[in-house]
Amino acid sequence: MKLATLRTTVATVALLSAPLAWAHAYPKHQEPPAGSTAPATLNAVVIDFDDGLEPAFSSIDVKDAQGKSVIREKAKVDANDNKRMSVGLTPLTPGVYTVAWVAVAAD
């Protein structure tokens, strides 16, 4: 009897947590585009996603070649368009930068 209860509990937890895996948004447009060369005057990274974002769990970080973050403040989801997220940058010097983002859809 205990084994049947355990199986039922595990199955219920698995079914209830499955929608969490579907709660991802994917980029539709990025400025600057991925893999591009950006001007030294670049002051922000903007990404438009295919679904509305949950601000508490979505982020963008930009790091230089040494791994130092070059963002001015925490990334923000646009209040008028929750599919758009942006982050301001500190003044950039010539070099290679990596953009890393996390986007959780607001399902």
PDB file of C-alpha atoms in Angstrom:
ATOM      1  CA  MET A   1       0.000   0.000   0.000  1.00  0.00           C
ATOM      2  CA  LYS A   2       2.827   2.404   0.851  1.00  0.00           C
ATOM      3  CA  LEU A   3       4.489   1.739  -2.512  1.00  0.00           C
ATOM      4  CA  ALA A   4       1.281   2.624  -4.371  1.00  0.00           C
ATOM      5  CA  THR A   5       0.973   5.873  -2.393  1.00  0.00           C
ATOM      6  CA  LEU A   6       4.596   6.732  -3.164  1.00  0.00           C
ATOM      7  CA  ARG A   7       4.086   6.063  -6.884  1.00  0.00           C
ATOM      8  CA  THR A   8       0.957   8.223  -6.931  1.00  0.00           C
ATOM      9  CA  THR A   9       2.757  11.051  -5.137  1.00  0.00           C
ATOM     10  CA  VAL A  10       5.732  10.914  -7.508  1.00  0.00           C
ATOM     11  CA  ALA A  11       3.443  10.851 -10.555  1.00  0.00           C
ATOM     12  CA  THR A  12       1.427  13.811  -9.243  1.00  0.00           C
ATOM     13  CA  VAL A  13       4.540  15.878  -8.542  1.00  0.00           C
ATOM     14  CA  ALA A  14       5.921  15.062 -12.005  1.00  0.00           C
ATOM     15  CA  LEU A  15       2.689  16.120 -13.710  1.00  0.00           C
ATOM     16  CA  LEU A  16       2.368  19.336 -11.712  1.00  0.00           C
ATOM     17  CA  SER A  17       5.962  20.382 -12.316  1.00  0.00           C
ATOM     18  CA  ALA A  18       5.953  19.627 -16.061  1.00  0.00           C
ATOM     19  CA  PRO A  19       4.464  23.016 -17.093  1.00  0.00           C
ATOM     20  CA  LEU A  20       7.433  24.730 -15.448  1.00  0.00           C
ATOM     21  CA  ALA A  21       9.673  23.235 -18.117  1.00  0.00           C
ATOM     22  CA  TRP A  22       7.525  24.833 -20.822  1.00  0.00           C
ATOM     23  CA  ALA A  23       7.781  28.347 -19.340  1.00  0.00           C
ATOM     24  CA  HIS A  24      10.624  29.549 -21.558  1.00  0.00           C
ATOM     25  CA  ALA A  25      10.658  32.464 -23.964  1.00  0.00           C
ATOM     26  CA  TYR A  26      12.985  32.560 -26.953  1.00  0.00           C
ATOM     27  CA  PRO A  27      14.589  35.584 -28.635  1.00  0.00           C
ATOM     28  CA  LYS A  28      13.050  36.906 -31.858  1.00  0.00           C
ATOM     29  CA  HIS A  29      15.297  39.946 -32.312  1.00  0.00           C
ATOM     30  CA  GLN A  30      18.499  41.079 -30.602  1.00  0.00           C
ATOM     31  CA  GLU A  31      20.245  44.430 -30.756  1.00  0.00           C
ATOM     32  CA  PRO A  32      23.092  44.134 -31.396  1.00  0.00           C
ATOM     33  CA  PRO A  33      22.588  40.854 -33.285  1.00  0.00           C
ATOM     34  CA  ALA A  34      24.292  37.722 -31.945  1.00  0.00           C
ATOM     35  CA  GLY A  35      27.826  37.312 -33.295  1.00  0.00           C
ATOM     36  CA  SER A  36      28.006  40.872 -34.589  1.00  0.00           C
ATOM     37  CA  THR A  37      30.550  43.637 -34.214  1.00  0.00           C
ATOM     38  CA  ALA A  38      28.990  46.494 -32.274  1.00  0.00           C
ATOM     39  CA  PRO A  39      30.077  50.125 -32.218  1.00  0.00           C
ATOM     40  CA  ALA A  40      32.034  51.401 -29.219  1.00  0.00           C
ATOM     41  CA  THR A  41      29.131  53.786 -28.580  1.00  0.00           C
ATOM     42  CA  LEU A  42      26.798  50.882 -27.764  1.00  0.00           C
ATOM     43  CA  ASN A  43      25.049  51.754 -24.500  1.00  0.00           C
ATOM     44  CA  ALA A  44      22.445  48.981 -24.179  1.00  0.00           C
ATOM     45  CA  VAL A  45      21.533  45.450 -25.193  1.00  0.00           C
ATOM     46  CA  VAL A  46      17.882  44.923 -26.155  1.00  0.00           C
ATOM     47  CA  ILE A  47      16.246  41.547 -26.779  1.00  0.00           C
ATOM     48  CA  ASP A  48      12.685  40.969 -28.027  1.00  0.00           C
ATOM     49  CA  PHE A  49      11.215  37.582 -27.114  1.00  0.00           C
ATOM     50  CA  ASP A  50       8.376  35.470 -28.506  1.00  0.00           C
ATOM     51  CA  ASP A  51       6.439  35.501 -25.228  1.00  0.00           C
ATOM     52  CA  GLY A  52       5.829  37.835 -22.306  1.00  0.00           C
ATOM     53  CA  LEU A  53       8.501  37.669 -19.610  1.00  0.00           C
ATOM     54  CA  GLU A  54       8.379  37.200 -15.855  1.00  0.00           C
ATOM     55  CA  PRO A  55      10.613  40.083 -14.657  1.00  0.00           C
ATOM     56  CA  ALA A  56      11.564  38.422 -11.363  1.00  0.00           C
ATOM     57  CA  PHE A  57      13.181  35.471 -13.155  1.00  0.00           C
ATOM     58  CA  SER A  58      14.500  37.043 -16.386  1.00  0.00           C
ATOM     59  CA  SER A  59      17.887  38.714 -16.800  1.00  0.00           C
ATOM     60  CA  ILE A  60      20.638  39.846 -19.162  1.00  0.00           C
ATOM     61  CA  ASP A  61      24.321  40.067 -18.292  1.00  0.00           C
ATOM     62  CA  VAL A  62      27.160  41.295 -20.488  1.00  0.00           C
ATOM     63  CA  LYS A  63      30.765  40.404 -19.656  1.00  0.00           C
ATOM     64  CA  ASP A  64      34.079  41.444 -21.137  1.00  0.00           C
ATOM     65  CA  ALA A  65      36.847  39.009 -22.138  1.00  0.00           C
ATOM     66  CA  GLN A  66      38.107  38.908 -18.533  1.00  0.00           C
ATOM     67  CA  GLY A  67      34.650  37.922 -17.245  1.00  0.00           C
ATOM     68  CA  LYS A  68      33.877  41.310 -15.682  1.00  0.00           C
ATOM     69  CA  SER A  69      30.258  42.440 -15.926  1.00  0.00           C
ATOM     70  CA  VAL A  70      29.802  45.693 -17.865  1.00  0.00           C
ATOM     71  CA  ILE A  71      26.138  46.348 -17.098  1.00  0.00           C
ATOM     72  CA  ARG A  72      25.037  49.580 -15.425  1.00  0.00           C
ATOM     73  CA  GLU A  73      22.071  48.121 -13.594  1.00  0.00           C
ATOM     74  CA  LYS A  74      19.862  45.060 -13.488  1.00  0.00           C
ATOM     75  CA  ALA A  75      18.100  44.220 -16.764  1.00  0.00           C
ATOM     76  CA  LYS A  76      14.529  45.473 -17.065  1.00  0.00           C
ATOM     77  CA  VAL A  77      11.455  44.093 -18.767  1.00  0.00           C
ATOM     78  CA  ASP A  78       9.695  46.928 -20.618  1.00  0.00           C
ATOM     79  CA  ALA A  79       6.561  48.008 -18.713  1.00  0.00           C
ATOM     80  CA  ASN A  80       4.722  48.670 -22.009  1.00  0.00           C
ATOM     81  CA  ASP A  81       5.920  45.538 -23.816  1.00  0.00           C
ATOM     82  CA  ASN A  82       6.634  42.565 -21.563  1.00  0.00           C
ATOM     83  CA  LYS A  83       8.240  40.721 -24.498  1.00  0.00           C
ATOM     84  CA  ARG A  84      11.152  43.211 -24.494  1.00  0.00           C
ATOM     85  CA  MET A  85      14.058  43.184 -22.043  1.00  0.00           C
ATOM     86  CA  SER A  86      17.046  45.526 -22.000  1.00  0.00           C
ATOM     87  CA  VAL A  87      20.109  46.343 -19.956  1.00  0.00           C
ATOM     88  CA  GLY A  88      22.235  49.490 -19.922  1.00  0.00           C
ATOM     89  CA  LEU A  89      25.998  49.210 -20.361  1.00  0.00           C
ATOM     90  CA  THR A  90      28.959  51.059 -18.934  1.00  0.00           C
ATOM     91  CA  PRO A  91      31.212  52.719 -21.556  1.00  0.00           C
ATOM     92  CA  LEU A  92      32.849  49.949 -23.588  1.00  0.00           C
ATOM     93  CA  THR A  93      36.417  49.635 -24.798  1.00  0.00           C
ATOM     94  CA  PRO A  94      37.316  47.642 -27.934  1.00  0.00           C
ATOM     95  CA  GLY A  95      37.187  43.933 -27.222  1.00  0.00           C
ATOM     96  CA  VAL A  96      35.074  40.807 -27.106  1.00  0.00           C
ATOM     97  CA  TYR A  97      31.913  40.805 -25.002  1.00  0.00           C
ATOM     98  CA  THR A  98      29.554  37.971 -24.164  1.00  0.00           C
ATOM     99  CA  VAL A  99      25.828  38.414 -23.626  1.00  0.00           C
ATOM    100  CA  ALA A 100      24.083  35.847 -21.422  1.00  0.00           C
ATOM    101  CA  TRP A 101      20.333  35.960 -20.891  1.00  0.00           C
ATOM    102  CA  VAL A 102      17.689  34.081 -18.959  1.00  0.00           C
ATOM    103  CA  ALA A 103      14.080  34.460 -20.066  1.00  0.00           C
ATOM    104  CA  VAL A 104      11.197  32.892 -18.172  1.00  0.00           C
ATOM    105  CA  ALA A 105       7.791  33.309 -19.765  1.00  0.00           C
ATOM    106  CA  ALA A 106       4.953  34.763 -17.728  1.00  0.00           C
ATOM    107  CA  ASP A 107       2.531  31.861 -18.425  1.00  0.00           C
TER     108      ASP A 107
END
